[in-house]
Amino acid sequence: LFINADYKHYESTHTSHIPKIILTLSLFFLFLLLFLISFPVGKEREKEDIRYKTKITKKETIHMKAAILGATGAVGQQMIKVLGERNFPITELRLLASGRSAGSYMDTPFGKIQIQEACESAFEGLDIVLGAAENDIAMKFAPAIKAAGAVFVDNSSTFRMDPEVPLVIPEINAADAPNHKGIISNPNCS
């Protein structure tokens, strides 16, 4: 009877943590993304400054071309929602998903957007890609994202133990984010 009472208490006080976890992850990504773009960026940039370094010369308003890799999943949808709630300065948002979802439309805070199939050419012209996809998808597309000149903020565990990829928790080591080489990992829920 004692065990059952404890279990019922646990069950009644610990219901549905999944939405809270998704919201927490989304907020983490948003704050990480805001941290990355909060540096003033100069009009005069060296060739690789856009991808790997920030050269502070003159403060200007930053507008981002962003994508959500895994946009149709629960985490991807929360990322879109939080970006909208925070009025994130997006001039273009690409929603990338599997071929099953490609061609359909999703209502977002940025308007109705057609979902595109994630492929190597889908990352051209982007500034940042938020990864809300599984490890195999992150591993498959990371080289194409870097080659396109975008920063990949990855939510999977693929790059967490890679010594070349900063694992960033903004409240602990936010200063590591600008030291990326095209990929930033976050701790997710592990």
PDB file of C-alpha atoms in Angstrom:
ATOM      1  CA  LEU A   1       0.000   0.000   0.000  1.00  0.00           C
ATOM      2  CA  PHE A   2       2.856   2.404   0.827  1.00  0.00           C
ATOM      3  CA  ILE A   3       4.522   1.798  -2.560  1.00  0.00           C
ATOM      4  CA  ASN A   4       1.246   2.305  -4.435  1.00  0.00           C
ATOM      5  CA  ALA A   5       0.589   5.561  -2.574  1.00  0.00           C
ATOM      6  CA  ASP A   6       4.050   6.849  -3.482  1.00  0.00           C
ATOM      7  CA  TYR A   7       3.596   5.838  -7.113  1.00  0.00           C
ATOM      8  CA  LYS A   8       0.219   7.578  -7.320  1.00  0.00           C
ATOM      9  CA  HIS A   9       1.758  10.699  -5.782  1.00  0.00           C
ATOM     10  CA  TYR A  10       4.617  10.546  -8.310  1.00  0.00           C
ATOM     11  CA  GLU A  11       2.222   9.999 -11.187  1.00  0.00           C
ATOM     12  CA  SER A  12       0.005  12.923 -10.140  1.00  0.00           C
ATOM     13  CA  THR A  13       2.921  15.339  -9.686  1.00  0.00           C
ATOM     14  CA  HIS A  14       5.056  14.307 -12.689  1.00  0.00           C
ATOM     15  CA  THR A  15       2.629  14.318 -15.581  1.00  0.00           C
ATOM     16  CA  SER A  16       3.588  15.203 -19.103  1.00  0.00           C
ATOM     17  CA  HIS A  17       7.118  16.576 -18.849  1.00  0.00           C
ATOM     18  CA  ILE A  18       7.617  16.175 -22.598  1.00  0.00           C
ATOM     19  CA  PRO A  19       6.157  19.613 -23.531  1.00  0.00           C
ATOM     20  CA  LYS A  20       8.260  21.246 -20.793  1.00  0.00           C
ATOM     21  CA  ILE A  21      11.406  19.528 -22.090  1.00  0.00           C
ATOM     22  CA  ILE A  22      10.643  20.579 -25.653  1.00  0.00           C
ATOM     23  CA  LEU A  23      10.010  24.170 -24.568  1.00  0.00           C
ATOM     24  CA  THR A  24      13.218  24.183 -22.509  1.00  0.00           C
ATOM     25  CA  LEU A  25      15.228  22.869 -25.458  1.00  0.00           C
ATOM     26  CA  SER A  26      13.666  25.398 -27.769  1.00  0.00           C
ATOM     27  CA  LEU A  27      14.433  28.249 -25.401  1.00  0.00           C
ATOM     28  CA  PHE A  28      18.007  27.009 -25.080  1.00  0.00           C
ATOM     29  CA  PHE A  29      18.388  27.054 -28.861  1.00  0.00           C
ATOM     30  CA  LEU A  30      16.876  30.500 -29.056  1.00  0.00           C
ATOM     31  CA  PHE A  31      19.209  31.942 -26.429  1.00  0.00           C
ATOM     32  CA  LEU A  32      22.191  30.273 -28.077  1.00  0.00           C
ATOM     33  CA  LEU A  33      21.138  31.657 -31.439  1.00  0.00           C
ATOM     34  CA  LEU A  34      20.579  35.130 -29.989  1.00  0.00           C
ATOM     35  CA  PHE A  35      24.002  34.952 -28.384  1.00  0.00           C
ATOM     36  CA  LEU A  36      25.589  34.081 -31.725  1.00  0.00           C
ATOM     37  CA  ILE A  37      24.023  36.984 -33.557  1.00  0.00           C
ATOM     38  CA  SER A  38      24.334  39.534 -30.775  1.00  0.00           C
ATOM     39  CA  PHE A  39      27.844  40.463 -31.822  1.00  0.00           C
ATOM     40  CA  PRO A  40      27.955  43.561 -34.020  1.00  0.00           C
ATOM     41  CA  VAL A  41      29.148  42.565 -37.466  1.00  0.00           C
ATOM     42  CA  GLY A  42      31.064  44.894 -39.737  1.00  0.00           C
ATOM     43  CA  LYS A  43      30.288  45.535 -43.371  1.00  0.00           C
ATOM     44  CA  GLU A  44      33.900  44.851 -44.241  1.00  0.00           C
ATOM     45  CA  ARG A  45      34.494  41.148 -43.629  1.00  0.00           C
ATOM     46  CA  GLU A  46      37.348  38.888 -44.381  1.00  0.00           C
ATOM     47  CA  LYS A  47      36.490  35.811 -46.431  1.00  0.00           C
ATOM     48  CA  GLU A  48      35.840  33.467 -43.514  1.00  0.00           C
ATOM     49  CA  ASP A  49      34.510  35.993 -40.978  1.00  0.00           C
ATOM     50  CA  ILE A  50      30.902  35.183 -41.855  1.00  0.00           C
ATOM     51  CA  ARG A  51      31.322  31.522 -40.911  1.00  0.00           C
ATOM     52  CA  TYR A  52      33.909  31.352 -38.211  1.00  0.00           C
ATOM     53  CA  LYS A  53      34.758  34.717 -36.730  1.00  0.00           C
ATOM     54  CA  THR A  54      33.113  37.965 -35.831  1.00  0.00           C
ATOM     55  CA  LYS A  55      34.945  41.127 -36.758  1.00  0.00           C
ATOM     56  CA  ILE A  56      33.548  44.092 -34.858  1.00  0.00           C
ATOM     57  CA  THR A  57      33.798  47.264 -36.919  1.00  0.00           C
ATOM     58  CA  LYS A  58      30.425  49.011 -37.044  1.00  0.00           C
ATOM     59  CA  LYS A  59      27.204  48.006 -35.329  1.00  0.00           C
ATOM     60  CA  GLU A  60      24.358  47.236 -37.692  1.00  0.00           C
ATOM     61  CA  THR A  61      21.021  45.449 -37.574  1.00  0.00           C
ATOM     62  CA  ILE A  62      21.382  41.772 -38.265  1.00  0.00           C
ATOM     63  CA  HIS A  63      18.820  39.828 -40.246  1.00  0.00           C
ATOM     64  CA  MET A  64      19.266  36.086 -40.534  1.00  0.00           C
ATOM     65  CA  LYS A  65      18.460  33.518 -43.166  1.00  0.00           C
ATOM     66  CA  ALA A  66      17.716  30.446 -41.104  1.00  0.00           C
ATOM     67  CA  ALA A  67      16.531  26.878 -41.497  1.00  0.00           C
ATOM     68  CA  ILE A  68      15.107  24.267 -39.179  1.00  0.00           C
ATOM     69  CA  LEU A  69      16.372  20.785 -40.059  1.00  0.00           C
ATOM     70  CA  GLY A  70      13.637  18.476 -38.802  1.00  0.00           C
ATOM     71  CA  ALA A  71      10.973  21.187 -38.873  1.00  0.00           C
ATOM     72  CA  THR A  72       7.984  18.841 -38.804  1.00  0.00           C
ATOM     73  CA  GLY A  73       8.985  17.105 -35.577  1.00  0.00           C
ATOM     74  CA  ALA A  74       7.928  18.215 -32.102  1.00  0.00           C
ATOM     75  CA  VAL A  75      11.234  19.951 -31.315  1.00  0.00           C
ATOM     76  CA  GLY A  76      11.386  21.624 -34.730  1.00  0.00           C
ATOM     77  CA  GLN A  77       7.868  22.990 -34.319  1.00  0.00           C
ATOM     78  CA  GLN A  78       8.730  24.375 -30.885  1.00  0.00           C
ATOM     79  CA  MET A  79      11.830  26.051 -32.308  1.00  0.00           C
ATOM     80  CA  ILE A  80       9.687  27.792 -34.925  1.00  0.00           C
ATOM     81  CA  LYS A  81       7.202  28.879 -32.270  1.00  0.00           C
ATOM     82  CA  VAL A  82       9.868  30.315 -29.952  1.00  0.00           C
ATOM     83  CA  LEU A  83      11.649  32.135 -32.794  1.00  0.00           C
ATOM     84  CA  GLY A  84       8.334  33.816 -33.562  1.00  0.00           C
ATOM     85  CA  GLU A  85       7.550  34.617 -29.932  1.00  0.00           C
ATOM     86  CA  ARG A  86      10.944  36.280 -29.545  1.00  0.00           C
ATOM     87  CA  ASN A  87      10.583  38.249 -32.803  1.00  0.00           C
ATOM     88  CA  PHE A  88      13.790  36.743 -34.056  1.00  0.00           C
ATOM     89  CA  PRO A  89      15.105  38.833 -36.992  1.00  0.00           C
ATOM     90  CA  ILE A  90      14.575  36.317 -39.793  1.00  0.00           C
ATOM     91  CA  THR A  91      14.425  37.449 -43.393  1.00  0.00           C
ATOM     92  CA  GLU A  92      14.050  33.896 -44.677  1.00  0.00           C
ATOM     93  CA  LEU A  93      13.040  30.696 -42.898  1.00  0.00           C
ATOM     94  CA  ARG A  94      13.415  27.339 -44.587  1.00  0.00           C
ATOM     95  CA  LEU A  95      11.605  24.377 -43.154  1.00  0.00           C
ATOM     96  CA  LEU A  96      13.503  21.210 -43.987  1.00  0.00           C
ATOM     97  CA  ALA A  97      12.200  17.690 -43.463  1.00  0.00           C
ATOM     98  CA  SER A  98      12.012  14.285 -45.108  1.00  0.00           C
ATOM     99  CA  GLY A  99      10.617  13.713 -48.565  1.00  0.00           C
ATOM    100  CA  ARG A 100       7.320  12.584 -47.018  1.00  0.00           C
ATOM    101  CA  SER A 101       6.614  16.131 -45.804  1.00  0.00           C
ATOM    102  CA  ALA A 102       8.150  18.026 -48.722  1.00  0.00           C
ATOM    103  CA  GLY A 103       5.681  20.120 -50.665  1.00  0.00           C
ATOM    104  CA  SER A 104       3.208  20.565 -47.826  1.00  0.00           C
ATOM    105  CA  TYR A 105       2.793  23.883 -46.052  1.00  0.00           C
ATOM    106  CA  MET A 106       3.160  24.854 -42.402  1.00  0.00           C
ATOM    107  CA  ASP A 107       1.657  27.923 -40.740  1.00  0.00           C
ATOM    108  CA  THR A 108       4.390  29.719 -38.812  1.00  0.00           C
ATOM    109  CA  PRO A 109       4.741  33.087 -37.085  1.00  0.00           C
ATOM    110  CA  PHE A 110       6.634  34.083 -40.253  1.00  0.00           C
ATOM    111  CA  GLY A 111       3.758  33.185 -42.568  1.00  0.00           C
ATOM    112  CA  LYS A 112       2.753  30.047 -44.408  1.00  0.00           C
ATOM    113  CA  ILE A 113       5.939  28.281 -45.525  1.00  0.00           C
ATOM    114  CA  GLN A 114       6.359  25.344 -47.852  1.00  0.00           C
ATOM    115  CA  ILE A 115       8.349  22.461 -46.419  1.00  0.00           C
ATOM    116  CA  GLN A 116      11.368  21.476 -48.479  1.00  0.00           C
ATOM    117  CA  GLU A 117      13.108  18.142 -48.608  1.00  0.00           C
ATOM    118  CA  ALA A 118      16.403  18.208 -46.744  1.00  0.00           C
ATOM    119  CA  CYS A 119      19.175  17.759 -49.289  1.00  0.00           C
ATOM    120  CA  GLU A 120      22.715  19.070 -49.668  1.00  0.00           C
ATOM    121  CA  SER A 121      21.688  22.044 -51.799  1.00  0.00           C
ATOM    122  CA  ALA A 122      18.962  23.165 -49.344  1.00  0.00           C
ATOM    123  CA  PHE A 123      21.502  25.022 -47.169  1.00  0.00           C
ATOM    124  CA  GLU A 124      22.857  27.427 -49.791  1.00  0.00           C
ATOM    125  CA  GLY A 125      22.619  31.087 -48.784  1.00  0.00           C
ATOM    126  CA  LEU A 126      21.722  30.397 -45.144  1.00  0.00           C
ATOM    127  CA  ASP A 127      23.353  31.958 -42.088  1.00  0.00           C
ATOM    128  CA  ILE A 128      22.275  29.404 -39.508  1.00  0.00           C
ATOM    129  CA  VAL A 129      20.675  25.961 -39.377  1.00  0.00           C
ATOM    130  CA  LEU A 130      18.988  24.738 -36.209  1.00  0.00           C
ATOM    131  CA  GLY A 131      19.142  20.968 -36.054  1.00  0.00           C
ATOM    132  CA  ALA A 132      16.117  19.164 -34.628  1.00  0.00           C
ATOM    133  CA  ALA A 133      16.859  15.866 -36.345  1.00  0.00           C
ATOM    134  CA  GLU A 134      18.245  12.473 -35.396  1.00  0.00           C
ATOM    135  CA  ASN A 135      21.983  11.687 -35.244  1.00  0.00           C
ATOM    136  CA  ASP A 136      22.179  10.098 -38.693  1.00  0.00           C
ATOM    137  CA  ILE A 137      20.545  13.137 -40.326  1.00  0.00           C
ATOM    138  CA  ALA A 138      22.837  15.548 -38.453  1.00  0.00           C
ATOM    139  CA  MET A 139      25.906  13.549 -39.516  1.00  0.00           C
ATOM    140  CA  LYS A 140      24.702  13.324 -43.125  1.00  0.00           C
ATOM    141  CA  PHE A 141      24.049  17.059 -43.595  1.00  0.00           C
ATOM    142  CA  ALA A 142      26.692  18.703 -41.373  1.00  0.00           C
ATOM    143  CA  PRO A 143      29.332  18.799 -44.158  1.00  0.00           C
ATOM    144  CA  ALA A 144      26.864  20.396 -46.609  1.00  0.00           C
ATOM    145  CA  ILE A 145      25.790  22.966 -44.005  1.00  0.00           C
ATOM    146  CA  LYS A 146      29.395  23.951 -43.318  1.00  0.00           C
ATOM    147  CA  ALA A 147      30.236  24.009 -47.037  1.00  0.00           C
ATOM    148  CA  ALA A 148      27.302  26.371 -47.620  1.00  0.00           C
ATOM    149  CA  GLY A 149      28.776  28.780 -45.052  1.00  0.00           C
ATOM    150  CA  ALA A 150      26.044  28.366 -42.440  1.00  0.00           C
ATOM    151  CA  VAL A 151      26.512  27.668 -38.741  1.00  0.00           C
ATOM    152  CA  PHE A 152      24.921  24.393 -37.642  1.00  0.00           C
ATOM    153  CA  VAL A 153      23.526  24.476 -34.090  1.00  0.00           C
ATOM    154  CA  ASP A 154      22.941  20.773 -33.532  1.00  0.00           C
ATOM    155  CA  ASN A 155      20.467  19.361 -31.043  1.00  0.00           C
ATOM    156  CA  SER A 156      21.415  15.707 -31.599  1.00  0.00           C
ATOM    157  CA  SER A 157      24.211  13.947 -29.724  1.00  0.00           C
ATOM    158  CA  THR A 158      26.292  13.452 -32.883  1.00  0.00           C
ATOM    159  CA  PHE A 159      28.973  16.059 -32.169  1.00  0.00           C
ATOM    160  CA  ARG A 160      28.814  16.363 -28.382  1.00  0.00           C
ATOM    161  CA  MET A 161      32.020  14.457 -27.748  1.00  0.00           C
ATOM    162  CA  ASP A 162      33.898  15.865 -30.764  1.00  0.00           C
ATOM    163  CA  PRO A 163      36.825  17.947 -29.440  1.00  0.00           C
ATOM    164  CA  GLU A 164      36.583  20.225 -32.520  1.00  0.00           C
ATOM    165  CA  VAL A 165      32.940  21.128 -31.793  1.00  0.00           C
ATOM    166  CA  PRO A 166      32.095  23.380 -28.841  1.00  0.00           C
ATOM    167  CA  LEU A 167      29.422  21.962 -26.557  1.00  0.00           C
ATOM    168  CA  VAL A 168      27.766  25.169 -25.394  1.00  0.00           C
ATOM    169  CA  ILE A 169      25.557  25.841 -22.403  1.00  0.00           C
ATOM    170  CA  PRO A 170      25.021  29.627 -22.502  1.00  0.00           C
ATOM    171  CA  GLU A 171      24.824  30.000 -18.727  1.00  0.00           C
ATOM    172  CA  ILE A 172      28.137  28.166 -18.313  1.00  0.00           C
ATOM    173  CA  ASN A 173      30.362  28.607 -21.367  1.00  0.00           C
ATOM    174  CA  ALA A 174      28.700  31.034 -23.784  1.00  0.00           C
ATOM    175  CA  ALA A 175      32.119  32.447 -24.652  1.00  0.00           C
ATOM    176  CA  ASP A 176      32.930  29.165 -26.431  1.00  0.00           C
ATOM    177  CA  ALA A 177      30.224  29.673 -29.083  1.00  0.00           C
ATOM    178  CA  PRO A 178      32.223  32.092 -31.291  1.00  0.00           C
ATOM    179  CA  ASN A 179      35.094  29.570 -31.370  1.00  0.00           C
ATOM    180  CA  HIS A 180      33.112  27.188 -33.543  1.00  0.00           C
ATOM    181  CA  LYS A 181      34.266  25.826 -36.877  1.00  0.00           C
ATOM    182  CA  GLY A 182      30.813  25.653 -38.429  1.00  0.00           C
ATOM    183  CA  ILE A 183      29.101  23.432 -35.841  1.00  0.00           C
ATOM    184  CA  ILE A 184      27.930  24.108 -32.299  1.00  0.00           C
ATOM    185  CA  SER A 185      26.524  21.310 -30.166  1.00  0.00           C
ATOM    186  CA  ASN A 186      24.157  21.649 -27.244  1.00  0.00           C
ATOM    187  CA  PRO A 187      23.501  19.239 -24.369  1.00  0.00           C
ATOM    188  CA  ASN A 188      19.807  18.574 -25.198  1.00  0.00           C
ATOM    189  CA  CYS A 189      18.286  16.414 -22.459  1.00  0.00           C
ATOM    190  CA  SER A 190      21.119  13.971 -21.788  1.00  0.00           C
TER     191      SER A 190
END
